[in-house]
C-alpha cells in the first residue's frame, strides 16, 4: 500500500477554514480525525521493555534481548508520522500512554507502547510549536493510560502541561458550550483529558469520562464495525465527546502468525479498505461520529475523509 506524500493534503489549518455555521456548533458534533497510539512513530529498542507488557513478554525480551525488541517494535509502532507531520496532515486528537522508566532517578515520563518512546515533554513541545503558528487549530490530548507513576510523576506531568501550553489550555466547561468560536474567543487551543484519580479537582484537566473511547479488542473487521455502530448508538446518554477507535487489536496468536511481518503488513494494510468504507459512510452530529482514530493515518486518505464528513452537517442545515 502506497504511503501518501507528506503534507500533500494541506490540512494544517482545516479548523480555521471551516465556515461559521460549523464553528458555532458544539465541538462534540464535528468529525475530527485522530491517531491511535499517536506517539509510537519512534520506539527505543535499547531501553527496558515498557511496564504495559505482560510478565511473559518481559521474560522473552530478557532471553532474546535485541531480537525480541525488534519483533516487539514491528507490533508496537502504529504510526509513521511525527506529531508535527500528523498535525500538518489534519490529525487533531492524540491517544497518549505514559510511564516512568524503571530505575531512572527523577520524575521524567515517557510515551510507551510495548517499548519506550520519546520523553513526553519533547512531544508536547512539538505540538505547541505547531499551535503557535496555527492559532485557530485545536487539539485533544488524551492521557488515557498511566504506568509506574506515583503522585510525584503525575504532579510533574500536569505541571509540565501548564509550562508548555500555558494559557492555551481550555479549562473544564460544559461540553455543550465548547465550540470553535468559544475556544477562539478565549485563545484556547488545547483540551487535556486525564484518566486518573490524581487529576480530580484540577480545573485545567478534563476527566477521562468526558471523552470515552470504547475498545473493540478484536482482529475481525465485522466485529469491529458492529462494535463501533453499537457504541455510537449508546453515545447520547453520556453527553460527552466520543472516540470511535477504528482499529484492530492483535492477539498473541496474531503476532505469532505474522511474527516478521508486523502490525502494518500483517493486520492493518489488508483491513484498512473495509474500515475506511465504514468511515466514509458516517455522519457527524448529535447522534453521529465525533473523533475517529486510525493506525498509520497516512496510508489512506484518512484525515481528509473524516474532515469532509463535516460537509454533511452543512447540507443538512441547507435542507432544513
Coordinates of C-alpha atoms in Angstrom, one line a residue:
X1 CA 0.0 0.0 0.0
X2 CA 1.5 3.3 -1.0
X3 CA 2.1 6.0 1.5
X4 CA 0.7 9.4 0.7
X5 CA 3.3 12.2 0.3
X6 CA 3.9 14.2 3.4
X7 CA 2.0 17.4 3.5
X8 CA 0.1 16.6 0.3
X9 CA -3.4 17.2 1.8
X10 CA -3.0 20.8 3.1
X11 CA -4.9 20.3 6.3
X12 CA -2.7 22.3 8.6
X13 CA -5.5 24.9 9.1
X14 CA -8.6 23.0 8.5
X15 CA -10.4 24.0 11.6
X16 CA -9.7 27.7 11.0
X17 CA -11.0 27.3 7.5
X18 CA -14.4 25.9 8.5
X19 CA -17.5 28.0 7.7
X20 CA -19.2 29.9 10.6
X21 CA -22.1 27.5 10.7
X22 CA -19.7 24.7 11.8
X23 CA -17.6 26.8 14.1
X24 CA -20.7 27.7 16.1
X25 CA -21.6 24.0 16.6
X26 CA -20.5 22.1 19.7
X27 CA -17.2 20.5 19.0
X28 CA -18.6 17.2 20.1
X29 CA -20.8 17.4 16.9
X30 CA -17.9 17.8 14.5
X31 CA -16.0 15.0 12.8
X32 CA -12.3 15.1 14.0
X33 CA -9.5 12.8 12.8
X34 CA -7.3 11.2 15.4
X35 CA -4.4 8.8 15.6
X36 CA -4.1 5.6 17.7
X37 CA -1.0 5.3 19.9
X38 CA -0.1 8.7 18.4
X39 CA 3.4 8.8 19.7
X40 CA 4.6 5.4 18.5
X41 CA 6.4 6.7 15.4
X42 CA 9.7 6.1 17.4
X43 CA 10.4 3.3 19.8
X44 CA 13.6 2.8 21.7
X45 CA 15.0 -0.7 21.3
X46 CA 17.8 0.0 23.7
X47 CA 15.5 0.8 26.7
X48 CA 13.9 -1.7 29.0
X49 CA 10.6 -3.3 27.9
X50 CA 7.8 -1.0 29.0
X51 CA 5.7 -1.8 32.1
X52 CA 2.5 -2.2 30.0
X53 CA 3.8 -5.6 28.9
X54 CA 3.0 -9.0 30.5
X55 CA 5.5 -10.9 32.5
X56 CA 5.8 -13.5 29.7
X57 CA 6.8 -10.8 27.2
X58 CA 9.3 -9.3 29.6
X59 CA 10.9 -12.8 30.2
X60 CA 11.1 -13.4 26.4
X61 CA 12.7 -10.0 26.0
X62 CA 15.2 -10.8 28.7
X63 CA 16.2 -14.0 27.0
X64 CA 16.2 -12.9 23.4
X65 CA 17.2 -9.3 24.1
X66 CA 17.5 -7.1 21.0
X67 CA 16.0 -9.7 18.6
X68 CA 12.8 -9.8 20.8
X69 CA 12.7 -6.0 20.9
X70 CA 13.0 -5.7 17.1
X71 CA 9.9 -8.0 16.8
X72 CA 8.1 -6.0 19.5
X73 CA 8.8 -2.8 17.6
X74 CA 7.1 -4.2 14.5
X75 CA 4.0 -4.7 16.6
X76 CA 4.2 -1.6 18.8
X77 CA 4.6 1.0 16.1
X78 CA 1.2 2.2 14.9
X79 CA 2.2 5.5 13.3
X80 CA 4.9 6.5 10.8
X81 CA 4.4 10.3 11.1
X82 CA 5.8 12.6 13.8
X83 CA 3.4 14.8 15.8
X84 CA 4.2 17.7 13.5
X85 CA 3.5 15.7 10.4
X86 CA 0.3 14.4 11.8
X87 CA -0.8 17.9 12.7
X88 CA 0.0 19.2 9.3
X89 CA -2.0 16.4 7.8
X90 CA -5.1 17.3 9.9
X91 CA -4.9 15.0 12.9
X92 CA -6.3 16.8 16.0
X93 CA -6.8 14.0 18.6
X94 CA -3.8 12.3 20.2
X95 CA -4.0 9.0 22.1
X96 CA -1.3 9.2 24.7
X97 CA 0.0 6.4 27.1
X98 CA 2.7 7.4 29.5
X99 CA 5.1 5.9 32.1
X100 CA 8.1 6.5 34.2
X101 CA 11.2 4.5 33.3
X102 CA 12.4 1.7 35.7
X103 CA 15.5 2.5 37.6
X104 CA 15.7 6.1 36.4
X105 CA 16.1 8.8 39.0
X106 CA 13.8 11.8 39.0
X107 CA 10.2 12.1 37.7
X108 CA 10.6 12.0 34.0
X109 CA 7.8 10.5 32.0
X110 CA 7.8 8.8 28.6
X111 CA 5.4 7.7 25.9
X112 CA 5.1 3.9 25.8
X113 CA 3.5 1.1 23.8
X114 CA 5.3 -2.1 24.5
X115 CA 8.6 -0.2 24.2
X116 CA 9.6 3.3 25.4
X117 CA 9.2 6.3 23.1
X118 CA 10.2 9.9 23.4
X119 CA 10.0 12.0 26.6
X120 CA 6.5 13.4 26.9
X121 CA 7.9 16.9 27.2
X122 CA 9.6 16.7 23.8
X123 CA 6.3 15.6 22.2
X124 CA 4.3 18.3 23.9
X125 CA 6.7 21.0 22.8
X126 CA 6.5 19.8 19.2
X127 CA 2.7 20.1 19.4
X128 CA 3.0 23.6 20.9
X129 CA 5.3 24.8 18.2
X130 CA 2.7 23.9 15.6
X131 CA -0.1 25.6 17.6
X132 CA 2.0 28.8 17.9
X133 CA 1.9 29.1 14.1
X134 CA -1.7 27.8 13.5
X135 CA -3.6 29.8 16.0
X136 CA -7.1 28.5 15.2
X137 CA -6.3 24.8 15.4
X138 CA -7.4 22.9 18.5
X139 CA -6.0 19.6 19.7
X140 CA -7.3 16.9 22.1
X141 CA -4.6 15.4 24.3
X142 CA -6.0 12.2 25.8
X143 CA -3.7 10.8 28.5
X144 CA -5.6 7.5 28.9
X145 CA -3.0 5.1 30.3
X146 CA -0.5 5.7 33.1
X147 CA 2.1 3.1 34.2
X148 CA 4.6 3.0 37.0
X149 CA 3.6 6.5 38.0
X150 CA 3.4 7.8 41.6
X151 CA 1.9 11.0 42.8
X152 CA 5.1 13.0 42.1
X153 CA 5.1 11.8 38.5
X154 CA 1.5 13.0 38.0
X155 CA 2.3 16.3 39.6
X156 CA 5.4 16.6 37.3
X157 CA 3.3 15.8 34.2
X158 CA 0.5 18.2 35.0
X159 CA 3.0 21.0 35.8
X160 CA 4.7 20.2 32.5
X161 CA 1.4 20.7 30.6
X162 CA 1.0 24.1 32.2
X163 CA 4.6 25.1 31.5
X164 CA 4.4 24.0 27.8
X165 CA 0.9 25.2 26.8
X166 CA 0.2 28.0 29.4
X167 CA -3.0 29.9 28.5
X168 CA -3.7 27.7 25.5
X169 CA -5.3 25.1 27.8
X170 CA -9.1 25.1 28.0
X171 CA -10.5 24.9 31.5
X172 CA -13.2 22.4 32.2
X173 CA -16.5 23.6 30.9
X174 CA -19.9 22.3 29.8
X175 CA -19.2 20.0 26.8
X176 CA -22.2 21.6 25.0
X177 CA -20.6 25.0 25.3
X178 CA -17.3 24.1 23.7
X179 CA -17.4 25.3 20.1
X180 CA -14.6 26.5 18.0
X181 CA -15.9 30.0 18.4
X182 CA -15.9 29.6 22.2
X183 CA -12.3 28.4 22.1
X184 CA -11.1 31.1 19.6
X185 CA -12.7 33.9 21.7
X186 CA -10.6 32.7 24.7
X187 CA -7.5 31.8 22.7
X188 CA -7.7 28.2 23.9
X189 CA -6.1 25.5 21.7
X190 CA -5.6 22.5 23.9
X191 CA -8.1 20.2 25.7
X192 CA -6.3 17.9 28.1
X193 CA -8.1 14.7 29.3
X194 CA -6.6 12.7 32.1
X195 CA -7.8 9.2 33.0
X196 CA -6.5 9.1 36.6
X197 CA -7.9 10.0 40.0
X198 CA -4.9 12.2 40.7
X199 CA -6.2 14.9 38.3
X200 CA -9.5 15.2 40.1
X201 CA -10.1 18.8 41.1
X202 CA -7.6 20.3 38.6
X203 CA -9.6 22.8 36.6
X204 CA -7.3 22.6 33.6
X205 CA -7.5 18.8 33.1
X206 CA -10.8 17.2 31.9
X207 CA -11.8 13.9 33.5
X208 CA -11.5 10.8 31.2
X209 CA -15.2 10.3 31.5
X210 CA -15.7 13.3 29.2
X211 CA -14.1 11.5 26.3
X212 CA -15.0 7.8 26.3
X213 CA -13.1 5.7 23.7
X214 CA -14.7 2.2 23.7
X215 CA -12.3 -0.5 22.6
X216 CA -13.5 -3.4 20.4
X217 CA -10.4 -5.5 21.1
X218 CA -10.8 -7.7 18.0
X219 CA -8.9 -8.7 14.9
X220 CA -12.1 -9.2 12.9
X221 CA -13.4 -6.2 10.9
X222 CA -17.0 -7.4 11.0
X223 CA -16.9 -7.5 14.8
X224 CA -15.1 -4.1 14.9
X225 CA -17.8 -2.4 12.8
X226 CA -20.6 -3.9 14.8
X227 CA -18.9 -2.7 17.9
X228 CA -18.5 0.8 16.5
X229 CA -22.1 1.0 15.5
X230 CA -23.3 -0.3 18.9
X231 CA -21.2 2.2 20.9
X232 CA -22.2 5.1 18.7
X233 CA -25.9 4.2 19.4
X234 CA -25.1 4.5 23.1
X235 CA -23.3 7.8 22.8
X236 CA -26.2 10.3 23.5
X237 CA -26.6 9.1 27.1
X238 CA -23.1 10.2 28.1
X239 CA -23.3 13.9 26.9
X240 CA -19.6 13.9 26.2
X241 CA -17.0 13.9 23.4
X242 CA -16.7 10.5 21.8
X243 CA -13.9 8.5 20.2
X244 CA -14.6 5.8 17.7
X245 CA -11.5 3.6 17.6
X246 CA -11.5 2.3 14.1
X247 CA -8.5 0.0 14.8
X248 CA -7.9 -3.8 15.1
X249 CA -6.0 -5.2 18.0
X250 CA -3.6 -8.1 17.5
X251 CA -3.7 -11.1 19.8
X252 CA -0.7 -13.2 20.8
X253 CA -1.7 -15.8 18.1
X254 CA -1.9 -12.9 15.6
X255 CA 1.7 -11.9 16.5
X256 CA 3.0 -15.4 16.2
X257 CA 1.4 -16.0 12.8
X258 CA 2.7 -12.7 11.4
X259 CA 5.9 -12.5 13.5
X260 CA 8.2 -10.9 11.0
X261 CA 5.5 -9.0 9.0
X262 CA 4.5 -6.8 11.9
X263 CA 1.2 -4.9 12.6
X264 CA 1.2 -2.8 9.5
X265 CA 1.8 -5.5 6.9
X266 CA 0.0 -8.4 8.6
X267 CA -3.1 -6.7 10.0
X268 CA -3.6 -3.1 9.1
X269 CA -3.0 -2.8 5.3
X270 CA -5.3 -5.6 4.3
X271 CA -8.1 -4.4 6.5
X272 CA -7.9 -0.7 6.0
X273 CA -10.2 -0.6 2.9
X274 CA -13.0 -2.2 4.8
X275 CA -12.5 0.1 7.8
X276 CA -12.4 3.1 5.5
X277 CA -15.7 2.1 3.8
X278 CA -17.3 2.3 7.3
X279 CA -15.7 5.7 7.9
X280 CA -16.9 7.1 4.6
X281 CA -20.4 6.1 5.4
X282 CA -20.6 8.0 8.7
X283 CA -22.2 11.3 9.6
X284 CA -21.3 13.7 12.4
X285 CA -23.8 15.4 14.6
X286 CA -25.8 14.8 17.8
X287 CA -26.0 11.0 17.3
X288 CA -23.2 10.6 14.9
X289 CA -19.4 10.3 15.0
X290 CA -17.2 12.8 16.7
X291 CA -13.5 11.7 16.9
X292 CA -12.3 8.8 14.7
X293 CA -8.9 7.2 15.2
X294 CA -6.8 5.1 12.9
X295 CA -3.4 3.3 12.7
X296 CA -0.9 4.6 10.2
X297 CA -3.0 7.6 9.3
X298 CA -1.0 8.4 6.1
X299 CA -1.6 5.1 4.4
X300 CA -5.0 6.2 3.0
X301 CA -6.9 9.5 2.7
X302 CA -7.9 9.1 6.3
X303 CA -7.8 12.7 7.7
X304 CA -9.4 14.2 4.6
X305 CA -12.2 11.6 4.6
X306 CA -13.0 12.4 8.2
X307 CA -12.8 16.2 7.8
X308 CA -15.1 16.0 4.7
X309 CA -17.8 14.4 6.8
X310 CA -18.5 17.8 8.3
X311 CA -19.9 18.9 4.9
X312 CA -22.9 16.7 5.7
X313 CA -23.8 19.0 8.5
X314 CA -23.9 21.9 6.1
X315 CA -26.2 20.0 3.6
X316 CA -28.5 19.0 6.4
X317 CA -28.9 22.6 7.6
X318 CA -29.4 23.8 4.0
X319 CA -32.4 21.3 3.7
X320 CA -33.9 22.4 7.0

